[in-house]
XYZ file of C-alpha atoms in Angstrom:
254
model
C 57.021 -140.036 -112.100
C 54.311 -142.195 -113.689
C 51.838 -141.083 -111.026
C 52.525 -137.433 -111.821
C 52.173 -138.011 -115.566
C 48.911 -139.921 -115.297
C 47.252 -137.769 -112.642
C 48.182 -134.245 -113.683
C 46.529 -134.143 -117.125
C 42.813 -134.304 -116.171
C 42.242 -137.729 -117.682
C 44.019 -137.236 -121.015
C 46.395 -140.187 -120.498
C 45.581 -143.914 -120.389
C 49.069 -145.263 -119.825
C 52.655 -144.224 -119.342
C 55.881 -145.771 -120.658
C 59.132 -145.494 -118.757
C 62.804 -146.485 -118.807
C 64.484 -147.145 -115.469
C 68.261 -146.676 -115.466
C 70.519 -148.269 -112.844
C 74.223 -147.791 -113.479
C 74.595 -148.847 -117.129
C 71.521 -151.133 -117.105
C 68.035 -150.161 -118.279
C 64.631 -151.852 -117.934
C 61.367 -150.934 -119.633
C 58.155 -150.254 -117.683
C 54.479 -149.831 -118.606
C 51.932 -148.275 -116.213
C 48.133 -148.135 -116.486
C 45.061 -148.361 -114.244
C 45.318 -152.171 -114.094
C 48.886 -152.190 -112.788
C 52.503 -152.157 -113.888
C 54.414 -154.378 -116.302
C 58.195 -154.405 -116.567
C 60.840 -156.328 -118.480
C 62.731 -159.044 -116.623
C 65.680 -158.563 -118.948
C 67.889 -155.496 -118.533
C 69.991 -154.027 -121.300
C 73.429 -152.484 -120.927
C 73.980 -149.015 -122.343
C 77.510 -150.181 -123.172
C 77.248 -153.854 -124.161
C 73.783 -153.595 -125.780
C 74.107 -150.113 -127.225
C 72.549 -151.013 -130.603
C 69.421 -152.468 -128.995
C 69.097 -149.534 -126.606
C 69.404 -147.107 -129.526
C 66.749 -149.057 -131.453
C 64.364 -148.777 -128.466
C 64.887 -145.020 -128.247
C 64.222 -144.660 -131.978
C 61.034 -146.753 -131.565
C 59.841 -144.466 -128.757
C 60.514 -141.410 -130.926
C 58.396 -142.859 -133.765
C 55.360 -143.607 -131.560
C 52.266 -141.491 -132.051
C 50.357 -139.969 -129.144
C 48.057 -142.963 -128.619
C 50.985 -145.394 -128.380
C 52.745 -143.109 -125.900
C 49.609 -143.051 -123.763
C 47.217 -140.331 -124.936
C 43.481 -141.049 -124.676
C 42.460 -142.532 -128.058
C 40.152 -140.642 -130.404
C 36.940 -141.787 -128.709
C 36.295 -138.089 -128.117
C 35.973 -135.582 -130.950
C 37.651 -132.193 -130.755
C 35.124 -129.481 -131.509
C 36.408 -126.224 -130.035
C 39.849 -125.713 -131.584
C 41.310 -128.186 -134.086
C 44.831 -126.828 -133.578
C 44.850 -128.254 -130.049
C 44.741 -131.795 -131.434
C 48.429 -131.398 -132.306
C 49.373 -130.865 -128.659
C 50.571 -133.953 -126.798
C 49.358 -134.576 -124.276
C 46.335 -132.250 -124.277
C 46.241 -130.069 -121.158
C 42.642 -131.163 -120.600
C 39.629 -132.505 -122.494
C 37.918 -129.105 -122.482
C 36.231 -128.519 -125.830
C 35.955 -132.214 -126.707
C 32.606 -133.871 -127.427
C 31.284 -137.407 -127.119
C 27.963 -138.815 -128.319
C 25.714 -140.836 -126.031
C 22.459 -142.710 -126.431
C 19.993 -141.472 -123.770
C 18.646 -144.006 -121.296
C 15.117 -143.543 -122.695
C 16.195 -144.876 -126.106
C 15.961 -141.557 -127.982
C 18.578 -140.608 -130.650
C 22.193 -140.039 -129.618
C 23.105 -136.553 -128.424
C 26.508 -134.828 -128.240
C 27.922 -133.889 -124.856
C 30.547 -131.128 -124.856
C 33.092 -131.074 -122.044
C 33.934 -127.818 -120.314
C 36.385 -127.163 -117.479
C 37.752 -130.089 -115.414
C 36.385 -130.285 -111.872
C 38.202 -133.220 -110.290
C 40.982 -135.684 -111.057
C 41.718 -138.658 -108.804
C 45.395 -138.791 -107.859
C 46.017 -142.509 -108.369
C 48.187 -144.817 -110.434
C 46.159 -148.046 -110.196
C 42.379 -148.071 -109.836
C 39.404 -146.224 -111.274
C 41.264 -142.948 -111.818
C 37.975 -141.013 -111.765
C 37.923 -137.588 -113.407
C 34.987 -135.184 -113.701
C 34.183 -132.327 -116.099
C 31.547 -129.635 -116.372
C 29.524 -130.224 -119.517
C 26.659 -129.102 -121.711
C 24.176 -131.587 -123.158
C 20.897 -131.150 -124.990
C 19.042 -133.831 -123.066
C 15.338 -133.423 -122.321
C 15.658 -135.043 -118.889
C 18.109 -132.322 -117.820
C 15.418 -129.709 -118.220
C 17.948 -126.965 -118.926
C 20.055 -127.760 -115.834
C 23.857 -127.872 -115.924
C 25.540 -131.254 -116.238
C 28.717 -132.995 -115.134
C 30.452 -135.908 -116.850
C 32.127 -138.576 -114.752
C 34.788 -140.782 -116.355
C 36.214 -143.793 -114.529
C 38.104 -146.962 -115.426
C 35.803 -149.508 -113.812
C 36.465 -153.227 -113.507
C 34.490 -155.039 -116.218
C 33.398 -157.940 -114.015
C 31.672 -155.721 -111.447
C 28.140 -154.372 -111.689
C 28.108 -150.986 -113.478
C 27.346 -147.904 -111.415
C 24.238 -147.067 -113.466
C 22.774 -150.509 -112.693
C 23.436 -150.006 -108.985
C 21.624 -146.678 -109.123
C 18.659 -148.318 -110.848
C 18.490 -151.050 -108.195
C 18.547 -148.372 -105.503
C 15.672 -146.540 -107.213
C 13.704 -149.779 -107.421
C 14.248 -150.104 -103.677
C 12.660 -146.629 -103.258
C 15.896 -145.047 -102.067
C 15.704 -141.246 -102.145
C 18.363 -138.528 -102.533
C 20.088 -140.293 -105.454
C 21.878 -138.347 -108.213
C 19.987 -137.855 -111.478
C 21.650 -139.942 -114.224
C 20.880 -138.956 -117.821
C 23.411 -140.677 -120.110
C 25.821 -143.582 -119.813
C 28.282 -145.218 -122.180
C 31.459 -147.307 -122.387
C 34.212 -145.783 -124.522
C 36.965 -148.409 -124.510
C 38.563 -151.250 -122.586
C 42.227 -151.377 -121.619
C 42.620 -154.810 -123.220
C 41.699 -153.307 -126.593
C 44.926 -151.304 -126.527
C 48.491 -151.963 -125.402
C 47.290 -153.887 -122.346
C 45.900 -156.586 -124.688
C 49.472 -157.667 -125.448
C 49.916 -158.678 -121.796
C 46.370 -159.896 -121.084
C 46.824 -163.605 -121.794
C 49.936 -163.939 -119.632
C 48.438 -161.818 -116.856
C 45.322 -163.986 -116.694
C 47.483 -167.107 -116.637
C 49.803 -165.988 -113.835
C 47.625 -163.590 -111.832
C 44.176 -164.845 -110.853
C 43.320 -161.434 -109.433
C 43.887 -159.499 -112.671
C 40.792 -157.671 -113.912
C 40.359 -155.782 -117.164
C 38.959 -152.251 -116.960
C 36.495 -150.261 -119.086
C 36.407 -146.481 -119.459
C 32.805 -145.764 -118.428
C 31.195 -142.340 -118.783
C 28.125 -141.096 -116.907
C 26.326 -137.763 -117.285
C 24.676 -136.433 -114.116
C 22.866 -133.275 -113.126
C 25.361 -130.755 -111.735
C 24.751 -129.965 -108.083
C 26.132 -127.237 -105.867
C 29.630 -128.145 -104.584
C 29.703 -129.084 -100.885
C 32.270 -126.408 -100.070
C 29.881 -123.789 -101.461
C 26.842 -125.309 -99.772
C 28.484 -125.553 -96.346
C 29.876 -122.020 -96.607
C 26.306 -120.730 -96.384
C 25.260 -122.553 -93.229
C 26.412 -125.551 -91.206
C 22.797 -126.771 -91.021
C 23.234 -128.445 -94.413
C 25.857 -130.769 -92.942
C 23.296 -132.354 -90.613
C 20.828 -132.710 -93.483
C 23.445 -134.395 -95.665
C 24.469 -136.907 -92.999
C 20.821 -137.697 -92.243
C 20.078 -138.358 -95.909
C 23.155 -140.579 -96.264
C 22.178 -142.641 -93.230
C 18.639 -142.914 -94.558
C 19.924 -144.278 -97.879
C 22.241 -146.741 -96.158
C 19.522 -147.951 -93.796
C 17.020 -148.520 -96.600
C 19.530 -150.331 -98.805
C 20.632 -152.537 -95.900
C 17.045 -153.504 -95.108
C 16.284 -154.288 -98.760
C 19.547 -156.185 -99.305
C 18.207 -159.175 -97.409
C 15.121 -159.218 -99.621
C 16.882 -158.916 -102.997
C 20.005 -160.859 -104.095
C 20.892 -158.016 -106.494
C 21.486 -155.460 -103.748
């Protein structure tokens, strides 16, 4: 159920709350990209009716962000009436401001139709949107925006791309804007963070990172024209891998 809720809304949900019922006993669950948290104590619908009723009233009084909606790190520009819908069907029409990589003033990026949503409960939960952005480096080309909940302790994707460029790797995507919108520990997850770090050495906090790339032709469209492109793609991928592997021994950053 949580997987369906978190994966079917094109990135509009950060977490999901749930109540598991077994006979007359209930337990509370919390799901996000870092994992699941549940109560050890169960409550009886019969013996603990007052406490169960209080929990249901608390759920009913929660606003969208507390229930799991993506916080207001994105501004709604297309239709203000949609902000009352919970959860939003998609982020189409929302805008977010980014500072270009060249240091020029921040520019708004407006999201269009969703392209891809990763069907996953725990992990990066990548989702991608068509977008428009007035960025000089785009040169009038269409853009896509990639959102993903990346582990904070790992090297950001934009830094990996820059290292690859420094290693003279070709056929890399054109990155124009990058920004971090929020971290899971800033929200509900922060209430569990201290205990999780104490009892689970492998726990890692995640950051919602956004990257704006040039929009390229989808592979299914490209390959529908001729199968020759498949050979070209594989050759370019192997070329990138070979060059990175050879440079990895020369640079500790790769």
